[in-house]
């Protein structure tokens, strides 16, 4: 099945279009871009996707991303042709998205005050590089390969760089990663080195690293693989597709993600908008985005905590000047994001406009949690035999808080996305050595 695809500016009053064959992250007026498809998608594809779980030696069926290839067919290939898939689609031997689907976790359910059947958590850490990033990196690299790119570039709090480096090395593409010096988990930094990326250390935070990497990309023509790249977002939509497929395309009441640069918020919203438009889902689940208290720009702006104004997408007439004023206020008062959850230590989320669009479509909400709450959230996931990193601990922590506030009701169905696995074992060790921590399990001396 082939469809026509193109790129389009997200601002409805601008809506400039570009072919798939160009690489840019903004329209010429500076707005983010979407990948768009002409036409609707027939519902019988649901059966085809389900059938591909018995993948019969085909890695594009095995992949939890490319299993849904008709819905993200920006490469405009014949999706049934194995040779076309092999020629165009970038996959790590079918591993991206393969193991991630919703799981019940009874101890987490008890912790958040829910019935164990109503809470599902999807561990995206079980991707080949250990985070959800592989979903979008396989599609971004597919686009890069279509364009004959020789060098990709990104800024990262660690997981993006690990994933970019892994996919780039597999495709023989050079990879430069800009990271905030001393602010990323050692396991993530180790991956960038291990996979042969060139690490460039920035004296500053992720926001500074992103600005520097975009500048470098402009100068050198390197291909940006951060989530402002619309082809990354296409791959990340499959996280939502896997959730919906597991639930037989009957959406839950809530979908909960951590909020960092807000690529996930953007991709989840886009996936839901499309599925709803095509008539694949009849109900729109609400997105709940959880910020760390120490890096809470979305929480602050969305909930009117800065100058009392609640920032909204407003059908595309969003007050970007207000966002800029808040960023200037942050700079002037030296408000820097600070949290132990370095993955989401981000002050100026690059996808904020797309995220606002997602929140508007889903009647979403934004909450914040403390580091301590995230530690407990991470640890209770561990006690269910699943592994996640501190930033992902924001999800159980956030669900618990929203349950306490009564926003999430007792009988609601909730799906939370655990975005990455633990890549700094010292975080877990430190937690468990301190008996004052809620779930601490300190070692005993022998006799
Ligand atoms: N969880 C983990 C484990 C992450 O690594 C990130 C982002 C997020 C959540 C936030 O997701 O940006 O879509 O809102 N990490 C990026 C990186 C920034 O560079 O690895 P988001």
PDB file of C-alpha atoms and ligand atoms in Angstrom, residues 131-133 155-161 188 206 226-227 236 258-265 343-344 346 389 391-392 419-420, ligand 1:
ATOM      1  CA  UNK A 131      14.845   3.977  25.764  1.00  0.00           C
ATOM      2  CA  UNK A 132      11.823   5.043  23.716  1.00  0.00           C
ATOM      3  CA  UNK A 133      14.138   7.009  21.431  1.00  0.00           C
ATOM      4  CA  UNK A 155      21.833  17.443  21.434  1.00  0.00           C
ATOM      5  CA  UNK A 156      20.969  15.126  24.259  1.00  0.00           C
ATOM      6  CA  UNK A 157      20.451  14.442  27.918  1.00  0.00           C
ATOM      7  CA  UNK A 158      21.828  11.001  27.046  1.00  0.00           C
ATOM      8  CA  UNK A 159      19.178   8.722  25.595  1.00  0.00           C
ATOM      9  CA  UNK A 160      18.820  10.467  22.234  1.00  0.00           C
ATOM     10  CA  UNK A 161      22.583  10.383  21.765  1.00  0.00           C
ATOM     11  CA  UNK A 188      24.332   6.921  28.442  1.00  0.00           C
ATOM     12  CA  UNK A 206      20.467  20.712  27.383  1.00  0.00           C
ATOM     13  CA  UNK A 226      16.308  15.671  17.809  1.00  0.00           C
ATOM     14  CA  UNK A 227      12.540  15.414  18.215  1.00  0.00           C
ATOM     15  CA  UNK A 236       7.260   7.698  18.190  1.00  0.00           C
ATOM     16  CA  UNK A 258       6.988  12.396  31.500  1.00  0.00           C
ATOM     17  CA  UNK A 259       7.531  15.829  29.961  1.00  0.00           C
ATOM     18  CA  UNK A 260      10.985  16.935  28.801  1.00  0.00           C
ATOM     19  CA  UNK A 261      11.517  18.368  25.327  1.00  0.00           C
ATOM     20  CA  UNK A 262       7.890  17.262  24.691  1.00  0.00           C
ATOM     21  CA  UNK A 263       8.483  15.089  21.630  1.00  0.00           C
ATOM     22  CA  UNK A 264       6.426  12.335  23.270  1.00  0.00           C
ATOM     23  CA  UNK A 265       3.576  14.703  24.068  1.00  0.00           C
ATOM     24  CA  UNK A 343      16.843  13.043  31.212  1.00  0.00           C
ATOM     25  CA  UNK A 344      14.137  15.688  31.663  1.00  0.00           C
ATOM     26  CA  UNK A 346      15.105  20.841  30.231  1.00  0.00           C
ATOM     27  CA  UNK A 389      15.109   5.273  35.127  1.00  0.00           C
ATOM     28  CA  UNK A 391      12.675  10.363  34.759  1.00  0.00           C
ATOM     29  CA  UNK A 392      10.235   7.512  34.061  1.00  0.00           C
ATOM     30  CA  UNK A 419      10.359   5.917  28.821  1.00  0.00           C
ATOM     31  CA  UNK A 420      13.756   4.474  29.627  1.00  0.00           C
TER      32      UNK A 420
HETATM   33  N1  LIG B   1      12.190  10.040  29.581  1.00  0.00           N
HETATM   34  C1  LIG B   1      13.446   9.756  29.198  1.00  0.00           C
HETATM   35  C2  LIG B   1      14.057   8.502  29.704  1.00  0.00           C
HETATM   36  C3  LIG B   1      14.137  10.625  28.335  1.00  0.00           C
HETATM   37  O1  LIG B   1      15.370  10.324  27.956  1.00  0.00           O
HETATM   38  C4  LIG B   1      13.506  11.802  27.885  1.00  0.00           C
HETATM   39  C5  LIG B   1      14.175  12.731  26.990  1.00  0.00           C
HETATM   40  C6  LIG B   1      12.192  12.038  28.310  1.00  0.00           C
HETATM   41  C7  LIG B   1      11.570  11.150  29.153  1.00  0.00           C
HETATM   42  C8  LIG B   1      11.439  13.232  27.859  1.00  0.00           C
HETATM   43  O2  LIG B   1      10.800  12.996  26.651  1.00  0.00           O
HETATM   44  O3  LIG B   1      11.578  14.965  25.418  1.00  0.00           O
HETATM   45  O4  LIG B   1       9.762  13.531  24.546  1.00  0.00           O
HETATM   46  O5  LIG B   1       9.387  15.006  26.522  1.00  0.00           O
HETATM   47  N2  LIG B   1      15.374  12.671  26.676  1.00  0.00           N
HETATM   48  C9  LIG B   1      15.984  13.491  25.629  1.00  0.00           C
HETATM   49  C10 LIG B   1      17.396  13.019  25.361  1.00  0.00           C
HETATM   50  C11 LIG B   1      15.842  14.939  25.790  1.00  0.00           C
HETATM   51  O6  LIG B   1      18.214  13.821  24.904  1.00  0.00           O
HETATM   52  O7  LIG B   1      17.689  11.861  25.575  1.00  0.00           O
HETATM   53  P1  LIG B   1      10.352  14.191  25.725  1.00  0.00           P
END
